[in-house]
Each structure stands twice: as structure tokens, then as C-alpha cells.
Coordinates of N, CA and C and ligand atoms in Angstrom, one line a residue:
X1 N -25.7 -27.2 -2.5 CA -24.5 -26.4 -3.0 C -23.5 -26.3 -1.8
X2 N -22.2 -26.5 -2.1 CA -21.2 -26.3 -1.1 C -20.7 -24.8 -1.2
X3 N -20.1 -24.4 -0.1 CA -19.6 -23.0 0.0 C -18.3 -23.0 0.8
X4 N -17.3 -22.4 0.3 CA -16.0 -22.3 1.0 C -15.5 -20.9 1.0
X5 N -14.9 -20.5 2.2 CA -14.4 -19.2 2.4 C -13.1 -19.2 3.1
X6 N -12.1 -18.5 2.6 CA -10.8 -18.4 3.3 C -10.2 -17.1 3.0
X7 N -9.5 -16.6 4.0 CA -8.7 -15.3 3.9 C -7.2 -15.7 3.7
X8 N -6.6 -15.1 2.7 CA -5.1 -15.3 2.5 C -4.5 -14.0 2.9
X9 N -3.3 -14.1 3.6 CA -2.6 -12.9 4.1 C -1.3 -12.8 3.3
X10 N -1.0 -11.5 2.9 CA 0.2 -11.3 2.2 C 0.9 -10.0 2.7
X11 N 2.2 -10.0 2.9 CA 3.0 -8.9 3.2 C 4.0 -8.6 2.1
X12 N 3.8 -7.6 1.3 CA 4.7 -7.3 0.2 C 5.7 -6.3 0.8
X13 N 7.0 -6.6 0.8 CA 8.0 -5.9 1.6 C 8.3 -4.5 1.0
X14 N 7.8 -4.2 -0.3 CA 8.1 -3.0 -0.9 C 6.7 -2.2 -1.0
X15 N 6.8 -1.0 -1.4 CA 5.5 -0.2 -1.6 C 4.6 -0.8 -2.6
X16 N 5.2 -1.2 -3.8 CA 4.4 -1.8 -4.9 C 5.0 -3.2 -5.3
X17 N 4.1 -4.0 -5.7 CA 4.6 -5.3 -6.2 C 3.5 -6.2 -6.7
X18 N 3.9 -7.2 -7.5 CA 2.9 -8.2 -8.0 C 3.3 -9.6 -7.5
X19 N 2.3 -10.3 -7.1 CA 2.6 -11.7 -6.6 C 1.6 -12.7 -7.2
X20 N 2.2 -13.7 -7.8 CA 1.3 -14.8 -8.4 C 0.8 -15.6 -7.2
X21 N -0.6 -15.5 -7.0 CA -1.2 -16.2 -5.9 C -2.0 -17.5 -6.4
X22 N -1.8 -17.9 -7.7 CA -2.5 -19.0 -8.2 C -2.3 -20.3 -7.4
X23 N -1.0 -20.6 -6.9 CA -0.9 -21.8 -6.1 C -1.7 -21.8 -4.8
X24 N -1.8 -20.6 -4.2 CA -2.7 -20.5 -2.9 C -4.1 -20.7 -3.2
X25 N -4.6 -20.2 -4.4 CA -6.0 -20.3 -4.8 C -6.3 -21.8 -5.2
X26 N -5.3 -22.4 -5.8 CA -5.4 -23.8 -6.1 C -5.6 -24.7 -4.9
X27 N -4.8 -24.3 -3.8 CA -4.9 -25.0 -2.5 C -6.3 -24.9 -2.0
X28 N -6.8 -23.6 -2.0 CA -8.2 -23.4 -1.5 C -9.2 -24.3 -2.3
X29 N -9.0 -24.4 -3.6 CA -10.0 -25.2 -4.4 C -9.9 -26.6 -4.0
X30 N -8.7 -27.1 -3.8 CA -8.5 -28.5 -3.3 C -9.2 -28.7 -2.0
X31 N -8.9 -27.8 -1.1 CA -9.5 -27.8 0.3 C -11.0 -27.8 0.3
X32 N -11.6 -27.1 -0.7 CA -13.0 -26.9 -0.7 C -13.8 -28.2 -1.2
X33 N -13.1 -29.0 -1.9 CA -13.7 -30.2 -2.4 C -14.7 -30.0 -3.5
X34 N -14.8 -28.7 -4.0 CA -15.7 -28.4 -5.1 C -15.1 -28.7 -6.4
X35 N -15.9 -29.3 -7.3 CA -15.4 -29.6 -8.6 C -16.1 -28.9 -9.8
X36 N -17.3 -28.3 -9.5 CA -18.0 -27.5 -10.5 C -18.5 -26.3 -9.8
X37 N -18.2 -25.1 -10.3 CA -18.7 -23.9 -9.7 C -17.9 -22.7 -10.1
X38 N -17.9 -21.7 -9.1 CA -17.2 -20.4 -9.4 C -16.3 -20.1 -8.2
X39 N -15.2 -19.5 -8.5 CA -14.2 -19.1 -7.5 C -14.0 -17.6 -7.6
X40 N -14.4 -16.9 -6.6 CA -14.1 -15.4 -6.5 C -12.9 -15.2 -5.7
X41 N -12.0 -14.3 -6.2 CA -10.8 -13.9 -5.4 C -10.8 -12.4 -5.4
X42 N -10.9 -11.8 -4.2 CA -10.8 -10.3 -4.1 C -9.9 -9.8 -3.1
X43 N -9.3 -8.6 -3.4 CA -8.5 -7.9 -2.4 C -9.5 -7.3 -1.4
X44 N -9.1 -7.4 -0.1 CA -10.0 -6.8 0.9 C -9.5 -5.4 1.3
X45 N -8.6 -4.8 0.6 CA -8.1 -3.5 0.9 C -8.2 -2.6 -0.3
X46 N -8.4 -1.3 -0.1 CA -8.7 -0.4 -1.2 C -7.5 0.2 -1.9
X47 N -6.3 -0.4 -1.5 CA -5.1 0.0 -2.1 C -4.3 -1.2 -2.7
X48 N -5.1 -2.3 -3.0 CA -4.5 -3.5 -3.5 C -5.5 -4.1 -4.5
X49 N -5.0 -4.9 -5.5 CA -5.9 -5.4 -6.5 C -5.7 -6.9 -6.6
X50 N -6.7 -7.6 -7.2 CA -6.5 -9.0 -7.7 C -6.9 -8.9 -9.2
X51 N -6.0 -9.5 -10.0 CA -6.2 -9.5 -11.4 C -5.7 -10.7 -12.1
X52 N -6.1 -11.0 -13.3 CA -5.6 -12.1 -14.1 C -4.8 -11.6 -15.2
X53 N -3.6 -12.2 -15.3 CA -2.8 -11.9 -16.5 C -1.6 -12.9 -16.6
X54 N -0.7 -12.6 -17.5 CA 0.4 -13.5 -17.8 C 1.5 -13.4 -16.7
X55 N 2.1 -14.5 -16.3 CA 3.2 -14.4 -15.3 C 4.5 -14.2 -16.1
X56 N 4.7 -13.0 -16.5 CA 5.9 -12.7 -17.3 C 6.5 -11.4 -16.8
X57 N 7.8 -11.4 -16.5 CA 8.5 -10.4 -15.9 C 8.5 -9.0 -16.6
X58 N 8.7 -9.1 -17.9 CA 8.6 -7.8 -18.7 C 7.3 -7.2 -18.6
X59 N 6.2 -8.0 -18.7 CA 4.8 -7.4 -18.6 C 4.6 -6.8 -17.2
X60 N 5.2 -7.4 -16.1 CA 5.0 -6.8 -14.8 C 5.7 -5.4 -14.7
X61 N 6.9 -5.3 -15.3 CA 7.6 -4.0 -15.4 C 6.8 -3.0 -16.2
X62 N 6.2 -3.5 -17.3 CA 5.4 -2.6 -18.2 C 4.2 -2.1 -17.4
X63 N 3.6 -3.0 -16.6 CA 2.4 -2.5 -15.8 C 2.8 -1.5 -14.8
X64 N 3.9 -1.7 -14.2 CA 4.4 -0.8 -13.1 C 4.7 0.6 -13.8
X65 N 5.3 0.6 -14.9 CA 5.6 1.9 -15.6 C 4.3 2.6 -16.0
X66 N 3.4 1.8 -16.6 CA 2.1 2.3 -17.1 C 1.3 2.9 -16.0
X67 N 1.2 2.2 -14.8 CA 0.4 2.7 -13.7 C 1.1 3.9 -13.1
X68 N 2.4 4.0 -13.1 CA 3.1 5.1 -12.5 C 2.9 6.4 -13.4
X69 N 2.7 6.1 -14.7 CA 2.4 7.3 -15.6 C 0.9 7.8 -15.4
X70 N 0.0 6.8 -15.2 CA -1.4 7.2 -15.0 C -1.6 7.8 -13.7
X71 N -1.0 7.3 -12.6 CA -1.2 7.8 -11.3 C 0.1 7.8 -10.5
X72 N 1.0 8.8 -10.9 CA 2.3 8.9 -10.2 C 2.2 9.1 -8.7
X73 N 3.1 8.4 -8.0 CA 3.2 8.6 -6.5 C 3.5 10.0 -6.2
X74 N 4.5 10.6 -6.9 CA 4.9 11.9 -6.6 C 4.6 12.9 -7.7
X75 N 4.3 14.2 -7.5 CA 4.4 14.8 -6.1 C 3.1 14.4 -5.3
X76 N 3.4 14.0 -4.1 CA 2.3 13.5 -3.1 C 1.2 14.6 -3.0
X77 N 1.7 15.9 -3.0 CA 0.7 17.0 -2.7 C -0.3 17.2 -3.9
X78 N -0.1 16.6 -5.0 CA -1.0 16.8 -6.2 C -2.4 16.2 -5.9
X79 N -2.5 15.3 -4.9 CA -3.8 14.6 -4.6 C -4.5 15.2 -3.4
X80 N -5.8 15.4 -3.6 CA -6.6 15.9 -2.5 C -6.7 14.9 -1.3
X81 N -6.6 13.6 -1.7 CA -6.7 12.6 -0.7 C -5.6 12.6 0.3
X82 N -4.4 13.1 -0.1 CA -3.2 13.0 0.7 C -3.1 14.1 1.7
X83 N -4.1 14.1 2.6 CA -4.0 14.9 3.8 C -3.8 14.0 5.0
X84 N -2.6 14.0 5.5 CA -2.3 13.0 6.6 C -1.9 11.6 6.0
X85 N -2.0 11.4 4.7 CA -1.5 10.1 4.2 C -0.9 10.4 2.8
X86 N -0.3 9.4 2.2 CA 0.4 9.6 0.9 C 0.0 8.5 -0.1
X87 N -1.2 8.0 0.1 CA -1.5 6.8 -0.8 C -2.6 7.0 -1.8
X88 N -2.8 8.3 -2.2 CA -3.9 8.5 -3.2 C -3.6 7.7 -4.5
X89 N -2.3 7.7 -4.9 CA -1.9 7.0 -6.1 C -2.3 5.5 -6.0
X90 N -2.2 5.0 -4.8 CA -2.5 3.5 -4.6 C -4.0 3.3 -4.8
X91 N -4.8 4.2 -4.3 CA -6.3 4.1 -4.5 C -6.6 4.1 -6.0
X92 N -5.9 5.0 -6.7 CA -6.2 5.1 -8.2 C -5.7 3.9 -8.9
X93 N -4.5 3.4 -8.6 CA -4.0 2.2 -9.2 C -4.9 1.0 -9.0
X94 N -5.4 0.9 -7.8 CA -6.3 -0.2 -7.5 C -7.6 -0.1 -8.3
X95 N -8.1 1.1 -8.5 CA -9.3 1.3 -9.4 C -9.0 0.8 -10.8
X96 N -7.8 1.1 -11.3 CA -7.5 0.7 -12.7 C -7.3 -0.8 -12.8
X97 N -6.7 -1.4 -11.8 CA -6.3 -2.8 -11.9 C -7.5 -3.7 -11.3
X98 N -8.4 -3.2 -10.7 CA -9.6 -3.9 -10.3 C -9.5 -4.5 -8.9
X99 N -10.7 -4.9 -8.4 CA -10.8 -5.4 -7.0 C -10.8 -6.9 -7.0
X100 N -11.4 -7.6 -8.0 CA -11.5 -9.1 -7.9 C -11.5 -9.7 -9.3
X101 N -11.4 -11.1 -9.2 CA -11.6 -11.9 -10.4 C -12.5 -13.0 -10.0
X102 N -13.2 -13.5 -11.0 CA -14.0 -14.8 -10.9 C -13.5 -15.8 -11.9
X103 N -13.1 -16.9 -11.4 CA -12.6 -18.0 -12.3 C -13.6 -19.2 -12.2
X104 N -13.9 -19.7 -13.4 CA -14.8 -20.9 -13.4 C -14.0 -22.1 -12.8
X105 N -14.7 -22.9 -12.2 CA -14.2 -24.2 -11.7 C -14.8 -25.3 -12.5
X106 N -14.0 -26.1 -13.2 CA -14.4 -27.2 -14.0 C -13.6 -28.4 -13.7
X107 N -14.3 -29.5 -13.4 CA -13.6 -30.8 -13.1 C -12.5 -30.7 -12.1
X108 N -12.8 -29.8 -11.0 CA -11.9 -29.7 -9.9 C -10.7 -28.8 -10.2
X109 N -10.7 -28.1 -11.3 CA -9.6 -27.2 -11.7 C -10.0 -25.8 -12.0
X110 N -9.2 -24.8 -11.7 CA -9.4 -23.5 -12.2 C -9.3 -23.5 -13.7
X111 N -10.4 -23.0 -14.3 CA -10.6 -23.2 -15.8 C -10.1 -22.0 -16.5
X112 N -8.7 -21.9 -16.6 CA -8.0 -20.8 -17.2 C -7.9 -20.9 -18.7
X113 N -7.8 -19.7 -19.3 CA -7.3 -19.7 -20.7 C -5.8 -19.8 -20.7
X114 N -5.2 -19.9 -21.9 CA -3.8 -20.0 -22.0 C -3.0 -18.9 -21.3
X115 N -2.1 -19.2 -20.4 CA -1.2 -18.3 -19.7 C -1.9 -17.5 -18.6
X116 N -3.1 -17.7 -18.4 CA -3.8 -16.9 -17.3 C -3.3 -17.4 -15.9
X117 N -3.0 -16.4 -15.1 CA -2.6 -16.7 -13.7 C -3.3 -15.5 -12.9
X118 N -3.5 -15.8 -11.6 CA -4.1 -14.9 -10.7 C -3.0 -14.1 -9.9
X119 N -3.1 -12.8 -9.9 CA -2.1 -12.0 -9.2 C -2.7 -11.1 -8.2
X120 N -1.9 -10.9 -7.1 CA -2.2 -9.9 -6.1 C -1.3 -8.7 -6.5
X121 N -2.0 -7.6 -6.6 CA -1.2 -6.3 -6.9 C -1.2 -5.4 -5.7
X122 N -0.1 -5.1 -5.2 CA 0.1 -4.2 -4.1 C 0.5 -2.8 -4.5
X123 N -0.2 -1.8 -4.0 CA 0.2 -0.4 -4.3 C 0.5 0.4 -3.1
X124 N 0.4 -0.1 -1.9 CA 0.8 0.6 -0.7 C 1.1 -0.5 0.4
X125 N 2.2 -1.1 0.1 CA 2.6 -2.3 0.9 C 3.3 -2.1 2.2
X126 N 4.2 -3.1 2.5 CA 5.0 -3.1 3.7 C 4.1 -3.3 5.0
X127 N 2.9 -3.9 4.8 CA 2.1 -4.3 5.9 C 1.2 -5.4 5.4
X128 N 0.7 -6.2 6.5 CA -0.2 -7.3 6.2 C -1.5 -7.0 5.6
X129 N -1.8 -7.6 4.5 CA -3.1 -7.4 3.9 C -3.8 -8.7 3.5
X130 N -5.1 -8.7 3.3 CA -5.9 -9.9 3.1 C -6.5 -10.0 1.7
X131 N -6.6 -11.2 1.3 CA -7.4 -11.5 0.0 C -8.4 -12.6 0.4
X132 N -9.6 -12.3 -0.1 CA -10.7 -13.3 0.2 C -10.9 -14.2 -1.0
X133 N -11.0 -15.5 -0.6 CA -11.3 -16.5 -1.6 C -12.6 -17.1 -1.2
X134 N -13.6 -17.1 -2.2 CA -14.9 -17.7 -1.9 C -15.2 -18.6 -3.1
X135 N -15.5 -19.8 -2.8 CA -15.8 -20.8 -3.9 C -17.2 -21.4 -3.6
X136 N -18.0 -21.4 -4.6 CA -19.4 -22.0 -4.4 C -19.6 -23.0 -5.6
X137 N -20.3 -24.0 -5.3 CA -20.6 -25.0 -6.3 C -20.9 -26.4 -5.7
X138 N -20.7 -27.4 -6.5 CA -20.9 -28.8 -6.1 C -19.7 -29.6 -6.1
Ligands
ZN201 ZN1 -5.8 6.4 1.5

């Protein structure tokens, strides 16, 4: 069995944002030389997510509004976590959107359903953060 590991670095210039990282994961798969197996992609930070969904602008705005309703940034003082920091909402948003995705690798390609793409979700940005890509198989 072959095994491949790579860290991808992203800096989202705003506090929150979504980035389609499918091209970078595709590059990892090509680099790995693996054609049958599994590809894990996870955020290595507790205020960011990796998730699969549609690359559609309206949907991303809907997600932003929905997450802000569930875990609003302000008032900052509403959260017990916010003693000396202000990112409790980001921890909660990450919990909702998830830590990782696993995508099947078939015939050298990420085996997606229709419209599926891999996204990095940032909830406390403006700094460098890492995503881990681990691919195992033959
Ligand atoms: Zn925190």
C-alpha cells in the first residue's frame, strides 16, 4: 500500500470565507501516484472546516447567513470561551461544518458525485492555516 501526506497552507484575508481547494487536492492525488484508495482532507485548526458541497455563490452566501444565525460573532461577550479572545463563534461554526472529508479515489480521480467540490471554510482568518491531505491506496 502507498501512503501520501501533504500540508496545504491557506491565508484567507477576511475573518470568514470559503475557498474551493479541489484543484490543490487533485494536484496531491496526481503527485501521490495512487489510483485506487481513499483521500482524507482535514482542517488542522479548530476554527476552520473542510467540507464538500456545490461551488455556487448563492449557496456560499446562504451558508454564511445560516452560520451567523446559529453562532453569531457578536455580541462577543455572550460566549464563555471569549476571555482574552473573540473566536468562540468560529469554534462553533467549525463544529457545525465539520473537520474533514474522505473522498474515494477511483481510476486516479477523486470519485465525486455531481457538483461535489472540496471547500476550506475559514471562521477566524487573516492568518496562515493548514489543511492536511492524506491519501492511502495502490
Ligand atoms: Zn478560541
